[in-house]
XYZ file of C-alpha atoms in Angstrom:
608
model
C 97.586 -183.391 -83.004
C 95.465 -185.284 -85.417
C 93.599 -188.624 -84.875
C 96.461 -190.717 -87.563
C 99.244 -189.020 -85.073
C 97.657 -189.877 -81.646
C 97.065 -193.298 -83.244
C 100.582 -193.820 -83.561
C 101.623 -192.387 -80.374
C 99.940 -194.533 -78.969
C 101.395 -197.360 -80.326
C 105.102 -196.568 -79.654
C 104.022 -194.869 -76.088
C 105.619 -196.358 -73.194
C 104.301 -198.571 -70.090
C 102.302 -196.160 -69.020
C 99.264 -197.480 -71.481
C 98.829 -201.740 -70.973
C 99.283 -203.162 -74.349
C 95.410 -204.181 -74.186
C 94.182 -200.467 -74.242
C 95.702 -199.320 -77.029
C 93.487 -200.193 -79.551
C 90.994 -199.457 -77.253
C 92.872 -195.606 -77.726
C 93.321 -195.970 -81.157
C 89.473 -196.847 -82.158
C 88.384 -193.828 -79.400
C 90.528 -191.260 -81.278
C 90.114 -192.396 -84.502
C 88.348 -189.707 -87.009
C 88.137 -187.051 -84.179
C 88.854 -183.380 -85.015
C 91.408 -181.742 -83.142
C 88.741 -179.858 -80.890
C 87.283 -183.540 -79.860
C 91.047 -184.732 -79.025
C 91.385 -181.523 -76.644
C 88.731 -182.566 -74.876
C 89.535 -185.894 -74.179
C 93.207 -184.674 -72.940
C 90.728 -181.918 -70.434
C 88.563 -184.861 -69.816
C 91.430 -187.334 -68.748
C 93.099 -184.864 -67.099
C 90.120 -184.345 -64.421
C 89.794 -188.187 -64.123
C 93.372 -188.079 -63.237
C 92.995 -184.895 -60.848
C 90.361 -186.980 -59.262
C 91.885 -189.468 -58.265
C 94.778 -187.802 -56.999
C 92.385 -185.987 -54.869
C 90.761 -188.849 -53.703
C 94.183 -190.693 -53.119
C 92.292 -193.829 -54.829
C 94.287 -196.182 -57.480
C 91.144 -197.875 -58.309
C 89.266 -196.375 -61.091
C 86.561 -194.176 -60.389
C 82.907 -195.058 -61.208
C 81.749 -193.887 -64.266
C 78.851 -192.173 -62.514
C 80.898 -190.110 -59.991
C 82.289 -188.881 -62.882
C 79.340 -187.592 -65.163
C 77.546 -186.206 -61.829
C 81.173 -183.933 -61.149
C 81.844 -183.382 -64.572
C 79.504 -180.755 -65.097
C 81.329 -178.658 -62.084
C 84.466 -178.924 -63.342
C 84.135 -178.469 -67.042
C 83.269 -175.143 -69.478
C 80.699 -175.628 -72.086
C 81.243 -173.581 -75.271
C 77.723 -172.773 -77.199
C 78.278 -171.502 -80.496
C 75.404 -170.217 -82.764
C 77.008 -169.326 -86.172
C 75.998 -168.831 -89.512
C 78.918 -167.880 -91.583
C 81.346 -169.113 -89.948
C 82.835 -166.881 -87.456
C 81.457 -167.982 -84.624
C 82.124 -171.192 -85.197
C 85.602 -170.221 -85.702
C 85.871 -168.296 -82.496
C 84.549 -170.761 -80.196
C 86.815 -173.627 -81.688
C 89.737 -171.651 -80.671
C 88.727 -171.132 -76.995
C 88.024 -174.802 -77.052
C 91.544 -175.884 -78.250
C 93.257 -173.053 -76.152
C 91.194 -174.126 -73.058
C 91.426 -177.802 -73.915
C 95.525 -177.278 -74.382
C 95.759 -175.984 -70.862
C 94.371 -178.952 -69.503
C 90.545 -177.491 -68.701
C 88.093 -180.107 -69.366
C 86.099 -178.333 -72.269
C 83.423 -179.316 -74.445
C 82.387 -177.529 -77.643
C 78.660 -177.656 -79.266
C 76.990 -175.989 -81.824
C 73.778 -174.872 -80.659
C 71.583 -176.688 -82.164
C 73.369 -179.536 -80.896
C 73.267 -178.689 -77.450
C 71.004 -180.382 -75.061
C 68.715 -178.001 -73.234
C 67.492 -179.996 -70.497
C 71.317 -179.997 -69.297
C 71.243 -176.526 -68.789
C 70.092 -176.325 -65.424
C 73.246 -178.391 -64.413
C 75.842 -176.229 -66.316
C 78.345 -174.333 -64.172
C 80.549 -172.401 -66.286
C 78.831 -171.608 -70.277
C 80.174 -169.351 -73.197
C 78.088 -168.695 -75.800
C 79.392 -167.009 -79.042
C 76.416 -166.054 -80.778
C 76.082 -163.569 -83.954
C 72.971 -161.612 -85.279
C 71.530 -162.027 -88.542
C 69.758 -159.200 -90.293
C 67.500 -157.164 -88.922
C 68.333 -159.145 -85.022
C 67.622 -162.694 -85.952
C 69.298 -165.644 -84.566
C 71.327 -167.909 -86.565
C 69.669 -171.073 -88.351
C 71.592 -173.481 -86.349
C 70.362 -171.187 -82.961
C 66.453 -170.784 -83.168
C 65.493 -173.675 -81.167
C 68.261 -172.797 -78.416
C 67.124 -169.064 -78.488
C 63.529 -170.109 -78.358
C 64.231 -172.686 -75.325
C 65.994 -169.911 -73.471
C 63.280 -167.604 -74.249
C 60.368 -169.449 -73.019
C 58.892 -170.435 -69.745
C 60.704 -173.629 -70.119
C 64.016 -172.617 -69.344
C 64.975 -173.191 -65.391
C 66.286 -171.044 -62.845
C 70.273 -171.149 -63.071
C 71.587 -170.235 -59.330
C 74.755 -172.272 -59.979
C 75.454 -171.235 -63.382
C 78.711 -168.619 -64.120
C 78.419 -167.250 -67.939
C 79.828 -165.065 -70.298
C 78.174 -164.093 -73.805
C 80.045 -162.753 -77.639
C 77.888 -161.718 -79.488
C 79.143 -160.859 -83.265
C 76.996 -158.602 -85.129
C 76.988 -155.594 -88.190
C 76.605 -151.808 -86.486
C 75.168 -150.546 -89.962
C 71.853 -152.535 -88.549
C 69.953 -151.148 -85.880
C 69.911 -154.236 -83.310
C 73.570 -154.481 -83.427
C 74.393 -157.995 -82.044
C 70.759 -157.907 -80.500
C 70.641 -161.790 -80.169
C 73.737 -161.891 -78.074
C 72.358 -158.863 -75.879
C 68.826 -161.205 -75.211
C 70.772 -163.740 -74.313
C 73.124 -162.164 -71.854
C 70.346 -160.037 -70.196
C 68.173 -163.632 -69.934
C 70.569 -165.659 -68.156
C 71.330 -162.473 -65.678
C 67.181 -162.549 -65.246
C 67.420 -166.793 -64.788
C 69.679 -165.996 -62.054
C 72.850 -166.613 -63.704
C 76.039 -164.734 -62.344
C 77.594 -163.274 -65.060
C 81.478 -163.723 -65.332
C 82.286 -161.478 -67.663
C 81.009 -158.634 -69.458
C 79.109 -158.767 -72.600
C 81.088 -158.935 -75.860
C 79.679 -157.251 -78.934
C 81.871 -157.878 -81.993
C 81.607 -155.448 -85.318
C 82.683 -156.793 -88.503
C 86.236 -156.049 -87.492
C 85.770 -158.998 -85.095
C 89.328 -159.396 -83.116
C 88.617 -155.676 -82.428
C 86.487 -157.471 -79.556
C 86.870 -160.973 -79.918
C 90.349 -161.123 -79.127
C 90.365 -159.622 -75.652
C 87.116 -161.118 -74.896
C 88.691 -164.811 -75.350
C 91.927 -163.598 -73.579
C 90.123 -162.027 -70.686
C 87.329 -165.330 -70.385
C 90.568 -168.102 -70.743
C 91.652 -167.093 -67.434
C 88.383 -166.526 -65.416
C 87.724 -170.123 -66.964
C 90.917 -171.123 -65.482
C 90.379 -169.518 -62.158
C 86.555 -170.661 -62.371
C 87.652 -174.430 -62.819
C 90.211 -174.023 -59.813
C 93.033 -175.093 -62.010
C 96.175 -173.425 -62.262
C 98.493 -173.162 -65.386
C 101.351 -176.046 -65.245
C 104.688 -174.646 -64.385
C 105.763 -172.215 -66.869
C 102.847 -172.410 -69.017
C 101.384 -169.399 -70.768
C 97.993 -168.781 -72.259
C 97.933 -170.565 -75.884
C 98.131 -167.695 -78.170
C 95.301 -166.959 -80.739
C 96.745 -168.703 -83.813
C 99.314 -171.552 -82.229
C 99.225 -172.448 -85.943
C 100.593 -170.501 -88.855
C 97.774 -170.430 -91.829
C 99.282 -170.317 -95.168
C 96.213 -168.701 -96.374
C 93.819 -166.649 -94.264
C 91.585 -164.021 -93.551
C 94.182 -162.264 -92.112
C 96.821 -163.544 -94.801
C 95.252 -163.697 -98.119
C 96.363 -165.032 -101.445
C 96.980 -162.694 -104.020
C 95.007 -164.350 -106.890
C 94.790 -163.501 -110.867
C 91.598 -162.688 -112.302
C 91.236 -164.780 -115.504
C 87.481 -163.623 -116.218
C 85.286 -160.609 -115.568
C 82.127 -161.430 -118.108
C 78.769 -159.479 -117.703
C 76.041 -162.437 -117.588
C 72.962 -159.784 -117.565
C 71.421 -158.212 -121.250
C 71.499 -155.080 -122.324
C 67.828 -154.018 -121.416
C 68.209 -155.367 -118.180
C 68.360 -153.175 -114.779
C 71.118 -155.264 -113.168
C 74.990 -155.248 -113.820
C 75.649 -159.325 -112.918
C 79.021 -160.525 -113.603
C 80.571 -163.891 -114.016
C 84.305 -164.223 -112.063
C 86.404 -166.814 -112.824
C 89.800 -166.689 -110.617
C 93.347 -168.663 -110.674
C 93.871 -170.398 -107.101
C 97.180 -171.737 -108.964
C 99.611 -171.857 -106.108
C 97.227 -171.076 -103.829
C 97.218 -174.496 -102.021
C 93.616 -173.543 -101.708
C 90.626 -175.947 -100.971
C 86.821 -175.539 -101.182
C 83.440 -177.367 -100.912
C 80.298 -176.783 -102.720
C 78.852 -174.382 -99.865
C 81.927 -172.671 -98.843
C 82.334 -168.958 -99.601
C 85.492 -166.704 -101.185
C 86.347 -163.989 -98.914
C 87.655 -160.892 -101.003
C 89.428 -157.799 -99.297
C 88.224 -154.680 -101.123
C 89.807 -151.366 -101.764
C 87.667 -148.179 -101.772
C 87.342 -145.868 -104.989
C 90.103 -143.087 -104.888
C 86.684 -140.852 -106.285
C 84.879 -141.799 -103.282
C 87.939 -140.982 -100.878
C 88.711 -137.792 -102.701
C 85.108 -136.572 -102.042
C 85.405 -137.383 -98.455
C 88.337 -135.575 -97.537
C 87.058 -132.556 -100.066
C 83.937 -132.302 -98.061
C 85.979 -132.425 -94.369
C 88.924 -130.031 -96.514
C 91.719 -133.257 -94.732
C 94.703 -133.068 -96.314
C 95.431 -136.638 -97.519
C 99.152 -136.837 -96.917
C 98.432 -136.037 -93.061
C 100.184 -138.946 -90.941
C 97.594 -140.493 -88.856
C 98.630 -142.932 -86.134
C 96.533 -145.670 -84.605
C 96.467 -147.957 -82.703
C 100.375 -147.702 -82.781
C 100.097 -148.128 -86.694
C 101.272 -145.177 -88.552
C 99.553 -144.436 -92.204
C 98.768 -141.497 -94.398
C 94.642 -140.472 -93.981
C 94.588 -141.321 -97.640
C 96.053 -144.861 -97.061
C 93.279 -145.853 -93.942
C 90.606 -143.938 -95.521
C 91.392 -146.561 -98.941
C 92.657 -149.835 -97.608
C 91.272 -149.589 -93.719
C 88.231 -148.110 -93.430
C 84.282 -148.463 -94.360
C 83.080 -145.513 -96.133
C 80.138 -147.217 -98.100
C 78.169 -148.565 -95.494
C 76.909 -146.220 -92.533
C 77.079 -147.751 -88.590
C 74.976 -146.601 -85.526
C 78.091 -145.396 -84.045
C 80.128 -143.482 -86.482
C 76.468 -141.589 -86.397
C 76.340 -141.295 -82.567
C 79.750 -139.383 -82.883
C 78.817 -136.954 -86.024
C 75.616 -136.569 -83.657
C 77.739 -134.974 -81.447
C 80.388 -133.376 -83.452
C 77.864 -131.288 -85.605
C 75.497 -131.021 -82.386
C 72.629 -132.051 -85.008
C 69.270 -131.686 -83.106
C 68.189 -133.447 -85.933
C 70.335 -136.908 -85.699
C 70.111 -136.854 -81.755
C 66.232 -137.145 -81.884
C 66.950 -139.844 -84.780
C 69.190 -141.892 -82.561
C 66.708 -141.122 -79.504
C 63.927 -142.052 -80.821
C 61.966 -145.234 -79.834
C 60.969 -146.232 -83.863
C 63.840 -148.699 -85.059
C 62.599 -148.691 -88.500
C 63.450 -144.994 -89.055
C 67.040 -145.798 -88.154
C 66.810 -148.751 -90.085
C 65.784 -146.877 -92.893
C 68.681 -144.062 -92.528
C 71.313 -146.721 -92.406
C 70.278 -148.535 -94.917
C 70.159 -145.317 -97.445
C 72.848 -143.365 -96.498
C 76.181 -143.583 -96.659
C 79.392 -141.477 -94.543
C 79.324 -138.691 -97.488
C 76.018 -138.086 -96.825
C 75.899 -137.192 -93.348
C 79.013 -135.708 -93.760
C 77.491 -133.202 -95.895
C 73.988 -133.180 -94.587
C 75.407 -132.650 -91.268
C 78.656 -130.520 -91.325
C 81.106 -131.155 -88.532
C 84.910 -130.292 -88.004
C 86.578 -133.643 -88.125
C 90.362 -133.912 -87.266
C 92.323 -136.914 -89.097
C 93.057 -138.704 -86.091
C 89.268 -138.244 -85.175
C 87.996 -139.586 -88.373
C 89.851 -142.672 -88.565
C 88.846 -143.713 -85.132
C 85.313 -143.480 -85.807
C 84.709 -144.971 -88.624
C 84.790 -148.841 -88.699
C 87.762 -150.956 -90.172
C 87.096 -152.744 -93.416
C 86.401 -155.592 -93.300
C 86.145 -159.104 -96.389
C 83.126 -158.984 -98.213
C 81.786 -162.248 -98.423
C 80.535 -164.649 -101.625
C 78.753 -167.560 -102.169
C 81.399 -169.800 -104.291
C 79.609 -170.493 -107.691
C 81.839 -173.377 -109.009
C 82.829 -177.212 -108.006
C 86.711 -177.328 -107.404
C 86.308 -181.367 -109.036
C 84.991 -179.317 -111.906
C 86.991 -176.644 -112.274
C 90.348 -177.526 -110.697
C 92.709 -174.700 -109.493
C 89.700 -172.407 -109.732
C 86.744 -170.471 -108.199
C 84.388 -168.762 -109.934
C 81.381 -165.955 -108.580
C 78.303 -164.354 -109.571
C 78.896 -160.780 -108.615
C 75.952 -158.069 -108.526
C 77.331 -154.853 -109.221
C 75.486 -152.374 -106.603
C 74.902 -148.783 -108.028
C 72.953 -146.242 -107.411
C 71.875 -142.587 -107.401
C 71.330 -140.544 -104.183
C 70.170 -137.182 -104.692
C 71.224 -136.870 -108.156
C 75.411 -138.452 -106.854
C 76.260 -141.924 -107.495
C 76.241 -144.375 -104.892
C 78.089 -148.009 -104.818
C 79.002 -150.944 -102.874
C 83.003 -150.870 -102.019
C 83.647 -154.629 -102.761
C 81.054 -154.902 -106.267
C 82.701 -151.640 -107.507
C 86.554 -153.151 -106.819
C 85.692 -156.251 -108.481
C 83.587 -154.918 -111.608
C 86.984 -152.642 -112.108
C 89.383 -155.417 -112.324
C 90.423 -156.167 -115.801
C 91.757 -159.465 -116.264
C 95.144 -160.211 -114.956
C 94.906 -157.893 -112.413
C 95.595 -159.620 -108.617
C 93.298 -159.595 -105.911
C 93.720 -160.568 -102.233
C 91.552 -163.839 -101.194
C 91.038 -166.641 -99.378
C 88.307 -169.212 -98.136
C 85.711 -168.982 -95.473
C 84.229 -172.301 -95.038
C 80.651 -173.175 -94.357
C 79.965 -176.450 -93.115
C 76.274 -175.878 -92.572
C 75.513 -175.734 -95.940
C 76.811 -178.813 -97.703
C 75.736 -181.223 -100.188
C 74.073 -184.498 -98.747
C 77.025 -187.188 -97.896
C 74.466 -189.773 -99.290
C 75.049 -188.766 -103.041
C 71.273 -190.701 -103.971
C 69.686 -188.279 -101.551
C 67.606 -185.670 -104.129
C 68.011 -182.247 -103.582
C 66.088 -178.939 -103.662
C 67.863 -175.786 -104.662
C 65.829 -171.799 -104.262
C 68.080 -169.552 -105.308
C 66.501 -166.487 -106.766
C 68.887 -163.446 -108.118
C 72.723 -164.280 -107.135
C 71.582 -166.618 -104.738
C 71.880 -169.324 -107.745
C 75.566 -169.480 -107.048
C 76.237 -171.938 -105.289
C 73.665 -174.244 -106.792
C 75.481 -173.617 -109.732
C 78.527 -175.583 -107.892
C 76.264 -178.210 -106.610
C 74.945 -179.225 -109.667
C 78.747 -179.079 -111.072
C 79.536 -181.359 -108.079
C 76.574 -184.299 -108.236
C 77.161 -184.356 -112.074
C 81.360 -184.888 -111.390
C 80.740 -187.373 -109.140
C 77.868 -189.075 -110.721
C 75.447 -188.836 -107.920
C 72.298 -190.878 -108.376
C 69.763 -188.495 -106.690
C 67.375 -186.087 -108.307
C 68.353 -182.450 -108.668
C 65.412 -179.593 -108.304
C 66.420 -175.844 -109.025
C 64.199 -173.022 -108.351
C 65.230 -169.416 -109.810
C 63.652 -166.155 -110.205
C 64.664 -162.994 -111.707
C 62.823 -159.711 -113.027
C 62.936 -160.739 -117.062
C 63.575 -163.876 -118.693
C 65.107 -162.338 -122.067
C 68.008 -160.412 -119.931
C 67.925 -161.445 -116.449
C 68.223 -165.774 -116.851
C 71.367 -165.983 -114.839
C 73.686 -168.991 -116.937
C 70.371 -170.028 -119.111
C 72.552 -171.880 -121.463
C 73.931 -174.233 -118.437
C 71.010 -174.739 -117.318
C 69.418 -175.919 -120.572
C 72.558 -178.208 -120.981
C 72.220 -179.755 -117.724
C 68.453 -180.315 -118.199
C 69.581 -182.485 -121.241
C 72.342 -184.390 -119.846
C 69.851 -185.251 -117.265
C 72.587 -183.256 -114.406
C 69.114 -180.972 -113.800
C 66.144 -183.015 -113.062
C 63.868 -180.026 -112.781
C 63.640 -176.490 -113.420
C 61.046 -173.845 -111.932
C 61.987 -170.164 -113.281
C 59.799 -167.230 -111.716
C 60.294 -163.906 -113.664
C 58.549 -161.610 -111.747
C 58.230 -158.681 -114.221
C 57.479 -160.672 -117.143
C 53.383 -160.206 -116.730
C 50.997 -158.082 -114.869
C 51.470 -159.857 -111.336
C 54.597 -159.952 -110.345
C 55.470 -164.148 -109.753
C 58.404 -164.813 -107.009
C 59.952 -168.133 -106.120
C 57.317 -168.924 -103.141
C 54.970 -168.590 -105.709
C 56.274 -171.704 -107.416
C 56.947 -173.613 -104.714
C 52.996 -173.161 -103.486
C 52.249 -174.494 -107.217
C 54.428 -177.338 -107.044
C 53.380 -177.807 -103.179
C 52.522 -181.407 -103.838
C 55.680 -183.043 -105.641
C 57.791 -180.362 -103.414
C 56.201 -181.985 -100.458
C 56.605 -185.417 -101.847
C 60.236 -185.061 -102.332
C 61.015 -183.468 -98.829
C 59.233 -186.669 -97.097
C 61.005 -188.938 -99.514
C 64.619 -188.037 -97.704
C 65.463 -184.593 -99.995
C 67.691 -182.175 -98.817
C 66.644 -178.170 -99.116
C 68.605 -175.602 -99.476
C 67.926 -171.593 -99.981
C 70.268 -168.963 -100.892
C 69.843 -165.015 -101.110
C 68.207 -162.200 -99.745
C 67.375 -162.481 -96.066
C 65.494 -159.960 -95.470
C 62.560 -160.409 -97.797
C 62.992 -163.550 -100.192
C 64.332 -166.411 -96.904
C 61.081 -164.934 -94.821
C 58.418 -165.362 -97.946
C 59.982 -168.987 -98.759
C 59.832 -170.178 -95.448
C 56.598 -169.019 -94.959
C 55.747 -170.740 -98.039
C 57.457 -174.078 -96.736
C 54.996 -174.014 -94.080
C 52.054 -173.159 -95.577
C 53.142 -176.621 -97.656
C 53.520 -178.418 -94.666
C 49.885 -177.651 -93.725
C 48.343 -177.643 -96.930
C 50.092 -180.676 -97.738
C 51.000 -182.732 -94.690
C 47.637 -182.027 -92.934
C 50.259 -179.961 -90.182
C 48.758 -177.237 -87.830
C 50.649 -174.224 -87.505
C 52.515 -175.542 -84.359
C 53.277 -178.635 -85.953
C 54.415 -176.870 -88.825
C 56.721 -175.059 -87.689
C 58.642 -178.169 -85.485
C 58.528 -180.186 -88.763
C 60.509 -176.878 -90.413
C 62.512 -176.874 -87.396
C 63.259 -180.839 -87.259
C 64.556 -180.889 -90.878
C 67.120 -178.077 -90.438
C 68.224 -180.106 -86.989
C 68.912 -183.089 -89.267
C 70.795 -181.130 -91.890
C 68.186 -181.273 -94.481
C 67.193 -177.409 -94.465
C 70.162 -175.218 -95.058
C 70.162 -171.884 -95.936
C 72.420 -169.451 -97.272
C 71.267 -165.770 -96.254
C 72.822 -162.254 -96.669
């Protein structure tokens, strides 16, 4: 229930309360989410066991408590950087907080290490970034765990989800480390290791059943009579990942010239009747369909037929239907190529996956997709075969590039159309393609995947730093919409970079106008094929190290958006070179100033 209903529960709740604690109640629960509320009903509830066990009416002292509580409760540690592990572990912690377990829920960054060596019973939900990086809200946690510093854990129980992408070679890598280093801290591990694709309940979902009741059983506390496990949604969504809005498109407008090498469109869509809500941050999930060209050449190659009834998973579809609507074809995973490996007995793709060099697989992921292999490396696939190998679709994910307060029942994106040629065939991203396709007026199916790491500064004087080269400008493009609706007083500082200035200046004409209404306070453009040397965002924030520097000490907030893989790593290697350079920092200290400004929410970033 929410804090305003507890608050009046209280109120009108019987003799079992004295009159002089309820406001006590009332101020306690006032503001708290529903995952805080869950575990003050786990909390009370062991105070209460307690003291039924002791046979004591007197309350007990507050320090019995804390030095039991760690025995008796689960600690959830969630490392998350779009949002699904955050989701996940909130829903263990209300289901586990519902049944009466004494639960407490921390992001990790949030989590105190030296408690660690105290902890009974831990979950961690952790994904992998990239090529197997740890969240931004994780690295210090990781690191701690890593190190020499992290004690011996006899007592501990644990169990580790890791969510990851299988087209990357160090699928769900972080969560792996982690499990394998508690095991060698001398942690008994309670449950197997979870490794969760991009079709997440896949694994998530029996992972969280199967880890609520050793919980349960670990905590010696047996269900109330005629209780069940809480199920996985107790509360109907209107709109969802799994129950998306069927939204108009209103605009589809190409936003790149004619010379230019990149297809970037502008999408504006209708939310009307949506009941949907967003922040400045958040990002629009979008369920794609694949090309009927791309799906035709697929079962050509394996000569399917595309009316053959597949079943699966007790779900009965024609291969034509899964193969457009249920199942990745653009993007090539470790192990759909493990089972062409042994399908086509490739000598070939077995030394490939054998092999001890990651970047070769790395690099044969990353430029291939399932037609390819499929006709590099013949095989006789069956229908039923096919479908269970390859990976479910999944939402693409985009950063929102609009301010709801602006733009009312709206949300706009800055799409990059992927294309390509391999070997003389064209090659393109399933989601980019769908959406470049869609004439206006046509529906699509939506919803919104909040991201409450990377907001806009509550203080609205705070100033605030923006790098957002390519399509990472979108959602600076909403923050500046937002701090000029709301007439925030602080400074506004916007890095871009692009290939060309005359067809590649992503919304130049906003930009300009915001620059004279004063919404922009500064604007640092890097066009890196505009003259001999090619100049990149880092670039210009190692020219403007000074004032950047200047503004960062002086309370602003940073934020970065794009490429992860490249662009995130050469700006926050710039950021430290800054720090040196300009705060007199060594490399160690550097790096904890880096790390101390993302801890306080003032270095977000946005990565893909």
């Amino acid at each position: 229930m929410g804090a305003h209903a507890f608050s009046e529960y209280a109120m009108l709740a019987p003799s079992y309360i004295p009159e002089a604690k309820h406001k006590l109640l009332v101020e306690l629960s006032d503001g708290l989410e529903s995952n805080a509320l869950s575990w003050l009903s786990g909390y009370f509830a062991g105070v209460a066991q307690g003291r039924q066990q002791s046979g004591r009416s007197a309350p007990p002292s507050i320090v019995a408590v804390a030095d039991t509580q760690s025995a008796r409760q689960l600690t959830i540690v969630y490392g998350s950087q779009t949002g699904n592990a955050k989701r996940i572990a909130e829903s263990i912690a209300e289901r586990t907080g519902a049944l009466g377990l004494s639960t407490r829920l921390l992001r990790a960054d949030r989590y105190p290490t030296r408690e660690l060596k105290d902890e009974h019973l831990l979950y961690i939900v952790m994904s992998t970034q990239g090529e197997g990086e740890p969240p931004d809200d994780s690295l210090a946690f990781v690191e701690f765990l890593s190190s020499r510093r992290a004690p011996k854990l006899p007592q501990l129980k644990y169990a580790v989800l890791g969510l990851g992408d299988s087209s990357y070679p160090l699928f769900c890598g972080i969560a792996q480390n982690l499990d394998a280093r508690l095991a060698e801290l001398g942690a008994q591990r309670l449950h197997d290791l979870g490794t969760a694709d991009l079709d997440i309940e896949t694994v998530a979902s029996p992972w969280q059943e199967a880890t609520i009741a050793l919980a349960q059983k670990a905590l010696k506390q047996s269900e109330p009579a005629g209780a069940s496990v809480i199920p996985l949604h107790p509360k109907a969504t209107p709109v969802s990942r799994d129950q998306p809005f069927l939204a108009e498109l209103l605009l589809n407008q190409p936003i790149t010239g004619r010379d230019s090498n990149k297809d970037v469109r502008h999408l504006e869509i209708s939310l009307e009747g949506s009941q949907l809500n967003y922040q400045p941050g958040d990002a629009l999930g979008v369920w794609p369909t694949q090309s009927q060209v791309l799906v035709d050449a697929i079962l050509a190659t394996l000569n399917l037929d595309p009316d053959e009834p597949v079943e699966f998973n007790k779900v009965s579809r024609s291969l034509n239907e899964w193969l457009k609507h249920h199942r990745e074809l653009t993007q090539l995973t470790k192990p759909f190529l493990v089972a062409q490996a042994e399908l086509a007995q490739s000598d070939d793709l077995q030394a490939l996956l054998q092999a001890d060099s990651v970047e070769a697989l790395r690099d044969f992921l990353g430029t291939r997709q399932v037609i390819d292999v499929l006709k590099t490396y013949p095989a006789k696939w069956t229908a039923p075969g096919l479908v269970k190998a390859l990976r479910p679709l999944t939402p693409r994910m985009y950063s929102i590039a609009s301010s709801q307060t602006a733009v009312d029942e709206e949300v706009h994106l800055t799409l990059a159309n992927v294309e390509y040629e391999h070997q003389g065939e064209s090659r393109w991203g399933v989601a980019s393609r769908y959406l470049c396709e869609l004439d206006e007026g046509d529906k699509l199916p939506i919803f919104i995947e909040e991201n409450p790491r990377f907001r806009l500064p509550a203080d609205a004087s705070r100033d605030v730093i923006m790098i957002g080269p390519g399509t990472g400008i979108a959602p600076f493009r909403a923050f500046v919409q937002e701090r000029s609706a709301n007439g925030a007083s602080g400074r506004n500082w916007l890095f871009f970079g692009n290939p060309n200035f005359a067809s590649d200046f992503l919304y130049q004409t906003e930009w300009q106008r915001a620059l004279q209404d004063g919404d922009l306070d500064r604007l640092d453009l890097a066009f890196s094929r505009d003259q001999t040397e090619k100049i990149y965002v880092q670039h210009k924030l190692l020219e403007r190290a000074t004032d950047l520097y200047e503004w960062i000490q002086g309370g602003a907030h940073l934020y970065v958006c794009g490429d992860a893989t490249q662009m995130a790593r050469d700006v926050h290697q710039a950021l430290l070179r800054i720090a040196q350079d300009e705060g007199g920092l060594d490399e160690v200290q550097a790096k904890q100033w880096l790390d101390d400004l993302a801890a306080q929410g003032c270095y977000a970033r946005d990565v893909y």
